[in-house]
Coordinates of C-alpha atoms in Angstrom, one line a residue:
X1 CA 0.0 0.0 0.0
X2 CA 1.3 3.7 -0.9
X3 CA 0.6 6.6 1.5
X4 CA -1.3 8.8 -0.8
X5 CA 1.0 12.0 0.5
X6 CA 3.7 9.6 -0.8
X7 CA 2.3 9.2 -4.6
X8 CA 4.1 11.6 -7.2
X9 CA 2.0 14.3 -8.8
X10 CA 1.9 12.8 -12.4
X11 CA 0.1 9.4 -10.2
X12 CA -2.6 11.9 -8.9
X13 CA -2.8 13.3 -12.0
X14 CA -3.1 10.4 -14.3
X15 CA -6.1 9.1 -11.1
X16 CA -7.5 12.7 -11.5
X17 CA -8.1 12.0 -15.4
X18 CA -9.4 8.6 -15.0
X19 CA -11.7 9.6 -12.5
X20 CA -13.2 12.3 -14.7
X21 CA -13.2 10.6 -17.8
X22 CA -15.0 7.4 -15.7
X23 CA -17.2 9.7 -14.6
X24 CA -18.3 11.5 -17.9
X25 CA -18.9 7.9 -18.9
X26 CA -21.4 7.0 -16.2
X27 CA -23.4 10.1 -17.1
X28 CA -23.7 9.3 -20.5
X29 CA -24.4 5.6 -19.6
X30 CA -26.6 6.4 -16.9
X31 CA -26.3 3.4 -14.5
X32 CA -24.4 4.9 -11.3
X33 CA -23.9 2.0 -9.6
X34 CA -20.8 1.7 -11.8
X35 CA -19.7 5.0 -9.0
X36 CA -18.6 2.4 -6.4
X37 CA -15.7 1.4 -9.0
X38 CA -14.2 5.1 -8.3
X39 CA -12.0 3.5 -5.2
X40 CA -10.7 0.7 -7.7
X41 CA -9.4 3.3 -10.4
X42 CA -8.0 5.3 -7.7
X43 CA -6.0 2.4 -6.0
X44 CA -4.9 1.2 -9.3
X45 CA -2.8 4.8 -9.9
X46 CA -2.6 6.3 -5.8
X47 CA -3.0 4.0 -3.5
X48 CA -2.1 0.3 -5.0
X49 CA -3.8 -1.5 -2.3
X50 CA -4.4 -4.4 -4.2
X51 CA -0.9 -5.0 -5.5
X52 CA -2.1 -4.9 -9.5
X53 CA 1.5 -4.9 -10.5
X54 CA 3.3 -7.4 -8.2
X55 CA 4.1 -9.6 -11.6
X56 CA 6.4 -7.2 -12.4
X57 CA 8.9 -8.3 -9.0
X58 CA 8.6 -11.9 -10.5
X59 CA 12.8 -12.6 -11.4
X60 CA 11.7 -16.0 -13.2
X61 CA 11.9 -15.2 -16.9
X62 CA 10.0 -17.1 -18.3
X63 CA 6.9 -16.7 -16.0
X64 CA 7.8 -12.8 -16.2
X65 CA 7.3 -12.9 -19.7
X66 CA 3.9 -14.7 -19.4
X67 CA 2.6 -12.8 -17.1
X68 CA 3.1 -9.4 -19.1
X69 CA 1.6 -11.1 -22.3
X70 CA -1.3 -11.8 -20.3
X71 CA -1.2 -8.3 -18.5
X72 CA -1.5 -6.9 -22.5
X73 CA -4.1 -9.5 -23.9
X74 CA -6.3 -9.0 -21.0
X75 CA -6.2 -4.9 -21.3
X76 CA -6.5 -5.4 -25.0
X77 CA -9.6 -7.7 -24.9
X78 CA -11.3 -4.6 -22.5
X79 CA -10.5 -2.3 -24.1
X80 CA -11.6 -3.9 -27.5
X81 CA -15.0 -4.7 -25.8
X82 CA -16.0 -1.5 -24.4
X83 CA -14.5 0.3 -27.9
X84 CA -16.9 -2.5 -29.7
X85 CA -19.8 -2.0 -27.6
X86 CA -20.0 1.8 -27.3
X87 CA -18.0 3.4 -30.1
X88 CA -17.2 1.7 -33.2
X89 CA -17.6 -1.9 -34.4
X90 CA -15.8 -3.7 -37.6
X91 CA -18.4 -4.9 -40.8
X92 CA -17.8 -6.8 -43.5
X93 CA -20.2 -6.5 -46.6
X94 CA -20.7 -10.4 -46.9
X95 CA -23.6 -10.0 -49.6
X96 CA -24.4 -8.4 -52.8
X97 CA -27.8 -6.1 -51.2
X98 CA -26.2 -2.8 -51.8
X99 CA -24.0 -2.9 -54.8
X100 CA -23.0 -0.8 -56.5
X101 CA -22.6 1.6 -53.6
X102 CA -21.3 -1.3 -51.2
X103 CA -19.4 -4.0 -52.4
X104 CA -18.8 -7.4 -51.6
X105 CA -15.5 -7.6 -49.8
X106 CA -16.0 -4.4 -48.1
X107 CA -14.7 -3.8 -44.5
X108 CA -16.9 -1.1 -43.2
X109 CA -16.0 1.1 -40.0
X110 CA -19.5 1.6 -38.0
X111 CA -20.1 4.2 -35.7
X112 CA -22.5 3.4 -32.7
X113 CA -21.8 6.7 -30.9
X114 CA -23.5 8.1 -34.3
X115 CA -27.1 7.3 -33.4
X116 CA -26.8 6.3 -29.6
X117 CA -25.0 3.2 -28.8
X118 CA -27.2 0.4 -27.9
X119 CA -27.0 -0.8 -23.8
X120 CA -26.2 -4.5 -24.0
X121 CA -29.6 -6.5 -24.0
X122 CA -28.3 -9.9 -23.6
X123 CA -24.9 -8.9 -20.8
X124 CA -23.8 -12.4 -20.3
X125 CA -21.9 -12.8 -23.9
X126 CA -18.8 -13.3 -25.4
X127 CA -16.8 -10.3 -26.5
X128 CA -16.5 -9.5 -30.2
X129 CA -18.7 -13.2 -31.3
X130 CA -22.0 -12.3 -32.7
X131 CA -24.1 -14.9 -31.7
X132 CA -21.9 -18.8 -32.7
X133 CA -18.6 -19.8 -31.0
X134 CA -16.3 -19.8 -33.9
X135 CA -15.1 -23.4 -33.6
X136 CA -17.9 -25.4 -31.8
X137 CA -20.7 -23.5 -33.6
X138 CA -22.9 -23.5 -30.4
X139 CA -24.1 -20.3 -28.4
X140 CA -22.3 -17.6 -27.9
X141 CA -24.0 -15.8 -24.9
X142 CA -26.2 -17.0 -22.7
X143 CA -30.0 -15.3 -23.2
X144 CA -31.0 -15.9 -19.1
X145 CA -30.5 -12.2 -18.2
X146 CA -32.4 -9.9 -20.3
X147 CA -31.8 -6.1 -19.7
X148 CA -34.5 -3.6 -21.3
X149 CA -33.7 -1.9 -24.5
X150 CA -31.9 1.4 -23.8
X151 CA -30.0 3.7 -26.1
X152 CA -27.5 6.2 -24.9
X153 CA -27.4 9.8 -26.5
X154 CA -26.1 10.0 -30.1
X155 CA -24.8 12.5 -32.1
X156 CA -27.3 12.0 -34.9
X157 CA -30.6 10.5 -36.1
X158 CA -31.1 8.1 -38.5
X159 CA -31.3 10.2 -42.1
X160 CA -33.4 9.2 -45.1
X161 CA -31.4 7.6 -47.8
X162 CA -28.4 6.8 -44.4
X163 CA -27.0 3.1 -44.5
X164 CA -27.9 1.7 -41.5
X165 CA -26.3 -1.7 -39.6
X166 CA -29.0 -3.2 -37.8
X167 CA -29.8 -6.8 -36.2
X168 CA -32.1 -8.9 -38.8
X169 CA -35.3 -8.0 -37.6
X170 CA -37.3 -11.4 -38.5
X171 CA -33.9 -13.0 -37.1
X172 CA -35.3 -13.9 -33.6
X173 CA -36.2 -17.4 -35.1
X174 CA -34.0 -19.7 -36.6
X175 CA -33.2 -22.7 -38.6
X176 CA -29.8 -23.5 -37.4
X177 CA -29.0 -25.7 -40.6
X178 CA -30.9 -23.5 -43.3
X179 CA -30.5 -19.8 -41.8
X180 CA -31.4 -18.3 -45.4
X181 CA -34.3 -17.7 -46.0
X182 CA -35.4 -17.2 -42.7
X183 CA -37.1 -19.3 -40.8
X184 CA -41.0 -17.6 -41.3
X185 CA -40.3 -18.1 -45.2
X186 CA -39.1 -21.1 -44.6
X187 CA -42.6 -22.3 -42.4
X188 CA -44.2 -20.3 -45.3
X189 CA -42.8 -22.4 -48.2
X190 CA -42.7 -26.0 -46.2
X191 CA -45.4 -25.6 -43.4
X192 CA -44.4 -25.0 -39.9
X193 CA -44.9 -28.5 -39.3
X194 CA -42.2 -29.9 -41.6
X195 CA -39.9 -27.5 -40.7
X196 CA -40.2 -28.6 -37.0
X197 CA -40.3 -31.7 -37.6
X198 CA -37.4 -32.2 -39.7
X199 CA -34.2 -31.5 -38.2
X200 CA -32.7 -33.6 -40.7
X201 CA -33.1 -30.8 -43.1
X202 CA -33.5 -27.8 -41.0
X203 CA -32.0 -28.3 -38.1
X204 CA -33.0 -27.0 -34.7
X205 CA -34.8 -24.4 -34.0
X206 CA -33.5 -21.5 -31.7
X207 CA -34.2 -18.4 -30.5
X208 CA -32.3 -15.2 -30.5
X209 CA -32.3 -12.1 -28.4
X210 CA -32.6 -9.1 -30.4
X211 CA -28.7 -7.7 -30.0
X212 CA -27.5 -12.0 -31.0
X213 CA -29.6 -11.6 -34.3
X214 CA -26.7 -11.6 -37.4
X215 CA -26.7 -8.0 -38.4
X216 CA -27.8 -6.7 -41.8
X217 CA -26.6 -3.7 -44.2
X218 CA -29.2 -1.9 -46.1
X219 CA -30.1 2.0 -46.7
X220 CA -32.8 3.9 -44.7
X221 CA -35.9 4.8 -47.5
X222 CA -38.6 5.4 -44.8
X223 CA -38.3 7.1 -41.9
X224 CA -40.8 6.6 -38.7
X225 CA -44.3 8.7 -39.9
X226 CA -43.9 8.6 -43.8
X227 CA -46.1 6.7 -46.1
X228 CA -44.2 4.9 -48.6
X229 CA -44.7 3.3 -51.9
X230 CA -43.2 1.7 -54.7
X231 CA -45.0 2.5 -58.5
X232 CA -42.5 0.6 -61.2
X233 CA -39.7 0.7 -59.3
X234 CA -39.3 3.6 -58.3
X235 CA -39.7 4.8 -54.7
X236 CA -42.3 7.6 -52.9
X237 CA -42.5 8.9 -49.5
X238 CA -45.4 11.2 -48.9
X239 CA -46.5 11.4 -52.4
X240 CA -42.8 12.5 -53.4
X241 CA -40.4 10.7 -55.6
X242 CA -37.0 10.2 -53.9
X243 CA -33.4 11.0 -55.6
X244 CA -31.9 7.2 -56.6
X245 CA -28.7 6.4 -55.5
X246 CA -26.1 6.3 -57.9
X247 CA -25.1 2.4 -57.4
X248 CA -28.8 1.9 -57.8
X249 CA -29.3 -1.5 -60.2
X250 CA -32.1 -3.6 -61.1
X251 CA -31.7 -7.4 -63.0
X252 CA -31.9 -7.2 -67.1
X253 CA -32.6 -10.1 -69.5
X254 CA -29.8 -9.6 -72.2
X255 CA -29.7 -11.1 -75.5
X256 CA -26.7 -11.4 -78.0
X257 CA -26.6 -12.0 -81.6
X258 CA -25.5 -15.4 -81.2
X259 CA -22.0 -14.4 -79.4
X260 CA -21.3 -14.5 -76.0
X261 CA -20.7 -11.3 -73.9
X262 CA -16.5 -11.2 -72.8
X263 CA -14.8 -10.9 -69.8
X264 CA -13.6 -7.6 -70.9
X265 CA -16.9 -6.8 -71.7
X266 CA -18.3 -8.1 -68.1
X267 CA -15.4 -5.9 -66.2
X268 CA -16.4 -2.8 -68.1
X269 CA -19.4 -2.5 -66.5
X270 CA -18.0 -4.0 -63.4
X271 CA -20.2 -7.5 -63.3
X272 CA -19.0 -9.6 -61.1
X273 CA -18.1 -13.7 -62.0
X274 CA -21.4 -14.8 -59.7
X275 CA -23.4 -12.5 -61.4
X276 CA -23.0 -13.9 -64.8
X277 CA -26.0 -15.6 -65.0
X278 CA -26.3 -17.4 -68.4
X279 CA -30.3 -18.4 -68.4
X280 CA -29.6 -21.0 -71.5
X281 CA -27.6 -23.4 -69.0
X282 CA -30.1 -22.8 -66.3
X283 CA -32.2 -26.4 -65.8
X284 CA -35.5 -24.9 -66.9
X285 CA -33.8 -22.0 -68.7
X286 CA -35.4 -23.0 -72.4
X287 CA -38.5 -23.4 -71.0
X288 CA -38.0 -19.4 -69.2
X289 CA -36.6 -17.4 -72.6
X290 CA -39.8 -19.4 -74.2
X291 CA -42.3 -17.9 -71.9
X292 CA -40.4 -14.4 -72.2
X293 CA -41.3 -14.3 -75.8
X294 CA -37.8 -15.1 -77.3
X295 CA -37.4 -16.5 -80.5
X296 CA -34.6 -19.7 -81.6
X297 CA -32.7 -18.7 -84.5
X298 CA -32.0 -20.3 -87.8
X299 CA -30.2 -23.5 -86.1
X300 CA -33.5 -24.0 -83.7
X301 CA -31.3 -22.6 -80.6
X302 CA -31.9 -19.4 -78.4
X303 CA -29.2 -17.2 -78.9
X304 CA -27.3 -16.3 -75.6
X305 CA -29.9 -14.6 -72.9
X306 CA -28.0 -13.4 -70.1
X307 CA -29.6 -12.4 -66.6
X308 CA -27.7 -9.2 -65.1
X309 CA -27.5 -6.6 -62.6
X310 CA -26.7 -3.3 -63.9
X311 CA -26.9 0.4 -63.0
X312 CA -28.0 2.7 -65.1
X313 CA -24.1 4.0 -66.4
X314 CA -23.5 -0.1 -66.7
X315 CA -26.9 0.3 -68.8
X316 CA -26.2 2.3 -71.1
X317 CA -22.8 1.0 -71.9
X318 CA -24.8 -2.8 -72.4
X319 CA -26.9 -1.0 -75.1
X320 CA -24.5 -0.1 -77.2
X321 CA -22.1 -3.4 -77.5
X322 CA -21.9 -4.7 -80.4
X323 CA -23.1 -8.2 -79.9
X324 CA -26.1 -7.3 -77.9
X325 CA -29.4 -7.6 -79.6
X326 CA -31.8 -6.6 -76.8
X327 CA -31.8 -5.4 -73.7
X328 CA -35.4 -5.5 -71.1
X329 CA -35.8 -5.2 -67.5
X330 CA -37.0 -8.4 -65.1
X331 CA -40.4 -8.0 -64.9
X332 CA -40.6 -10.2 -61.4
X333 CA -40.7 -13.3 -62.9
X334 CA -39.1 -15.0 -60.1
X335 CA -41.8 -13.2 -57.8
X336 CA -41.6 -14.0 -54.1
X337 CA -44.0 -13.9 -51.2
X338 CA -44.5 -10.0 -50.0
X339 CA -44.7 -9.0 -46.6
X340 CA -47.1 -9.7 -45.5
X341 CA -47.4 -13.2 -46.0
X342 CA -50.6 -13.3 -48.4
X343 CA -51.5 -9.4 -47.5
X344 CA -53.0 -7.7 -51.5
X345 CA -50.9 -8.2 -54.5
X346 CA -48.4 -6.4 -53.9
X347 CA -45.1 -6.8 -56.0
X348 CA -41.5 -6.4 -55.7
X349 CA -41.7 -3.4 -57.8
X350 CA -45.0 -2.3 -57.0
X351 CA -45.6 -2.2 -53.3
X352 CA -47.7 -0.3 -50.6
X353 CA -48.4 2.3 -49.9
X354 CA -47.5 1.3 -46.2
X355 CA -47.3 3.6 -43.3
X356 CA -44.0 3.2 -41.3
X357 CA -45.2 3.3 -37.5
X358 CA -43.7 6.3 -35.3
X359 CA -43.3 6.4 -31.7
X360 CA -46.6 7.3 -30.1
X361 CA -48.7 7.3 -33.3
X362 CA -52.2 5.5 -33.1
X363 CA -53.5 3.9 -36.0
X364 CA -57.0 2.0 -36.8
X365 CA -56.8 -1.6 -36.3
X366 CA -59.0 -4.0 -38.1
X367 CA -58.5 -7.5 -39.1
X368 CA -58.2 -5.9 -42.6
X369 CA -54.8 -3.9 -41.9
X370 CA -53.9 -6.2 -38.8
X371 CA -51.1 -8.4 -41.2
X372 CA -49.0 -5.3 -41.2
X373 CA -48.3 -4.6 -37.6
X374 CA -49.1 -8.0 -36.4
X375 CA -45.7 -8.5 -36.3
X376 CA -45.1 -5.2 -34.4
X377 CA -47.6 -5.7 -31.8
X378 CA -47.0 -9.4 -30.6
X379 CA -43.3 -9.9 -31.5
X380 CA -41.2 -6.3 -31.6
X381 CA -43.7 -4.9 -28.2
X382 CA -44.5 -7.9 -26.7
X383 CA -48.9 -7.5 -26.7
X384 CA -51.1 -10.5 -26.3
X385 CA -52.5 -10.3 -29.7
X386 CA -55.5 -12.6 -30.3
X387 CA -58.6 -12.1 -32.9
X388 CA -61.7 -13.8 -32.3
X389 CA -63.7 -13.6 -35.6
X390 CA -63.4 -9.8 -36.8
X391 CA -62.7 -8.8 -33.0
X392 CA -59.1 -8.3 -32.1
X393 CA -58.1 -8.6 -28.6
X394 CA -54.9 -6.9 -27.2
X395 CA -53.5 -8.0 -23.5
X396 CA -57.7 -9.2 -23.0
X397 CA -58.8 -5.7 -24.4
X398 CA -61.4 -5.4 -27.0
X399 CA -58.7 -3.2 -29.8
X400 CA -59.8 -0.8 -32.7
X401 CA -56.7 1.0 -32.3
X402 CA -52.8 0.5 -31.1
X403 CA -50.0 3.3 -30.1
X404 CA -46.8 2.2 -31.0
X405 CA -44.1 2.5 -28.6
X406 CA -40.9 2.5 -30.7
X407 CA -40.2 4.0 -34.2
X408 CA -39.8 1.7 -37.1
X409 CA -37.9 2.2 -40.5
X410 CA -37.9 0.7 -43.9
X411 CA -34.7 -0.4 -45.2
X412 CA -33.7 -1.6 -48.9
X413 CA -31.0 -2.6 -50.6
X414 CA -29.8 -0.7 -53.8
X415 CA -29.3 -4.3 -55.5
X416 CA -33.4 -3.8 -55.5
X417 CA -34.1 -7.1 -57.7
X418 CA -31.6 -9.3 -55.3
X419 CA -32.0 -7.8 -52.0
X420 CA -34.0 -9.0 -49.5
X421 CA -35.4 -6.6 -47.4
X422 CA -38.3 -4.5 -45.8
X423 CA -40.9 -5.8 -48.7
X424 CA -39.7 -9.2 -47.8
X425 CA -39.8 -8.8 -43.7
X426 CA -41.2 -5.7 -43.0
X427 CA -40.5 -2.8 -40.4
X428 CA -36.9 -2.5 -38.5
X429 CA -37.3 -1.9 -34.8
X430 CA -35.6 1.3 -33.6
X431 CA -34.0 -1.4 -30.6
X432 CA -32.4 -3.3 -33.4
X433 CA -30.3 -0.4 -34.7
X434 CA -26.8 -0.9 -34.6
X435 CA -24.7 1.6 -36.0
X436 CA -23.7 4.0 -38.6
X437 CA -21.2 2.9 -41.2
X438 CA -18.5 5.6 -41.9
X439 CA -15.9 4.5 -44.5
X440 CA -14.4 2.1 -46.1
X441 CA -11.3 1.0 -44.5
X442 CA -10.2 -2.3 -46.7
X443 CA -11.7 -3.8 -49.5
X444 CA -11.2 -7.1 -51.4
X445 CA -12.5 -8.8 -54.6
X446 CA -12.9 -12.3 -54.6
X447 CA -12.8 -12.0 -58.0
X448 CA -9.3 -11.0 -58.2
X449 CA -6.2 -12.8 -56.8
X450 CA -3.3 -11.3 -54.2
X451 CA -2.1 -8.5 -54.7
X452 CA -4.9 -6.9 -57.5
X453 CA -7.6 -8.1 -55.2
X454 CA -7.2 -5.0 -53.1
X455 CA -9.7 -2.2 -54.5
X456 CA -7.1 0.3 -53.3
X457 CA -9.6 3.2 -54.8
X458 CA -12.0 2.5 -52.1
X459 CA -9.6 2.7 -49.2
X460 CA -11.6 5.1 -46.8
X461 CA -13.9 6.2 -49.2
X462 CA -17.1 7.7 -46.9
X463 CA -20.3 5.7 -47.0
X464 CA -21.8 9.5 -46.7
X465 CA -20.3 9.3 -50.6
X466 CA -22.8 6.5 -51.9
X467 CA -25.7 8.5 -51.5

């Protein structure tokens, strides 16, 4: 133990900063329980009653040595904790939602001071896993102590048109064999039953808090209080039409004049090798160009129909190749349940309009609109939802209306015929927001090999820039 008169100034001082910065952080945080670790940071610089540094007197080398590396891995894992749970968090683009803004292969900063970092809701976790150990594949936390959603002051709010990191909303169910699609599309396609009752195929079925859900990239189109709607395409909040982003791309049917489309001719416009999509080697693929109207040529073949994503510059350059005989956009062909499951005719590219709950809003309830904020009510707020012919019943009570007691948002991918998203699963939770990516900071192609896989050009590009 050190007499405190006996500590030099620069101890006190360094204690002195610790303590206020400590401090600052409990006020922001909010729980002030944490004030009765004040004594422990001041030992640890004045008083050293605890002896935190005896390893240091150890003369055995190699003990010494291990001692320090374990002195360094344990600050190191803290320190990358509390930086990971409060300020900033590492994300890698692992799907093609968002291209052409984000890419596959890019390592995104994300900022969870920028809308309020989330308060842990399942504590009892391990640091820096999502949700699976990484070698034994089982549970990463345990889900016994539930804390309430809180967020902690931000600097901003989410933005429309902002790419957002968020926890996968319809995520809190899952197949552990078959996680995509997700497990209500899955019970949709297969029947609930069969999905149970074959882990065989699906595996078990588990349950995750919301911070354990995998988290999900996508950008922001309605904000809590718009009405939204999508006429061929193109999006509308309020009756307005919103600005596209520039990496926006939709799928095309292309057809050549008999020759195939180059690799040269593929990197132009910046198509990767999965997305070369050749629908004359597909297994049903005659049996698709037929029902599209194309025609065989002189030898009884279909000339070379090609299924692409493109933006509108990638477009433009398609049209005016050579070889290319026609160019028309996917007219949903491949259509896929809407959410809600069986809820109108609503389309991929024509959808809604839907309003986008806010916090404290009421809205009418009848069994008519109930599919749309079913989900909210009994899932995302935790009501008793039951309907008893046209009568719905919330928590016992005879319902016509519900206040919503969190703000929702609709995100999209600007991949919009090979994302899946909002018209897909609906409404994001403001408790499952994680975090607001900031730049690029590394970015690979899988395409590429060693050193030329490295998009240096992207290196700390600002996702602010993609809008």
């Amino acid at each position: 133990m050190v007499n405190p008169k006996n500590a030099p100034v620069k101890q006190w001082i360094k204690a002195a900063i610790a303590c206020i910065a400590y401090i600052l952080f409990i006020v922001w945080v909010g729980n002030f329980w944490w004030l009765f670790l004040l004594p422990v940071i001041f030992d640890i610089f004045v008083t050293k009653i605890i002896p935190w540094s005896a390893w240091r007197k150890i003369k055995n080398k190699p003990l010494y040595t291990l001692c320090s590396w374990l002195d360094a891995i344990i600050f190191a894992l803290v320190a990358v904790y509390f930086v990971n749970l409060y300020l900033f968090q590492n994300f890698r683009i692992p799907s093609s939602s968002l291209e052409k803004s984000l890419l596959v292969g890019d390592f995104l900063l994300v900022s969870k001071v920028s809308y309020g970092p989330r308060v842990p809701i399942t504590p009892l976790s391990l640091p820096l896993v999502q949700n699976t150990m990484p070698i034994s594949g089982g549970k990463s936390y345990c889900d016994k102590v539930q804390w309430d959603y809180k967020r902690l002051a931000g600097l901003d709010t989410i933005k429309a048109m902002d790419i957002v990191v968020f926890n996968f909303p319809v995520g809190d169910t899952v197949a552990v064999k078959m996680e995509n699609p997700d497990y209500y599309t899955l019970c949709q396609r297969y029947g609930r039953e069969n999905v149970i009752n074959n882990p065989s195929v699906f595996g078990e079925i588990i349950y995750r808090p919301v911070d354990r859900r995998e988290n999900y990239v996508k950008r922001c189109v309605g904000l809590p209080g718009d009405s939204l709607q999508i006429i061929d395409n193109q999006i509308y909040v309020n009756g307005q039409k919103q600005h596209n982003p520039k990496g926006l791309q939709f799928n095309y049917f292309v057809e050549t004049d008999g020759r195939k489309l180059s690799d040269q001719q593929f990197e132009s416009m910046q198509i990767s090798n999965d997305d070369r999509l050749l629908v004359n080697e597909w297994g049903s693929g005659q049996d698709i160009l037929r029902y599209l109207g194309y025609k065989t040529n002189d030898n009884g073949l279909f000339n070379p129909v090609y299924y692409l994503p493109l933006t509108e510059d990638a477009l433009a350059k398609m049209k005016k190749l050579p070889n290319v005989r026609s160019v028309s956009i996917d007219k949903d062909i491949f259509a896929q349940p809407m959410f809600p499951f069986g809820y109108k005719n609503w389309t991929r590219d024509n959808y809604g309009p839907v309003y986008i709950p806010r916090k404290g809003a009421t809205v009418a309830l009848d069994t008519a609109n109930l599919p749309l904020y079913e989900r909210i009510i009994k899932n995302y707020e935790g009501n008793d939802l039951r309907v008893d012919g046209n009568k719905i019943y919330i928590n016992g009570h005879l319902a016509d209306s519900y206040t919503f007691k969190m703000n929702y948002y609709w995100m999209m991918g600007d991949n919009r015929h090979n994302s899946a998203d909002s018209r897909y699963w609906g409404f994001v939770p403001e408790d499952h927001i994680v975090g607001k990516p900031l730049f690029v900071w590394l970015s690979v192609d899988k395409d590429a090999s060693l050193f030329s896989a490295i998009r240096w050009n992207r290196f700390f590009a600002p996702v602010d820039g993609f809008k």
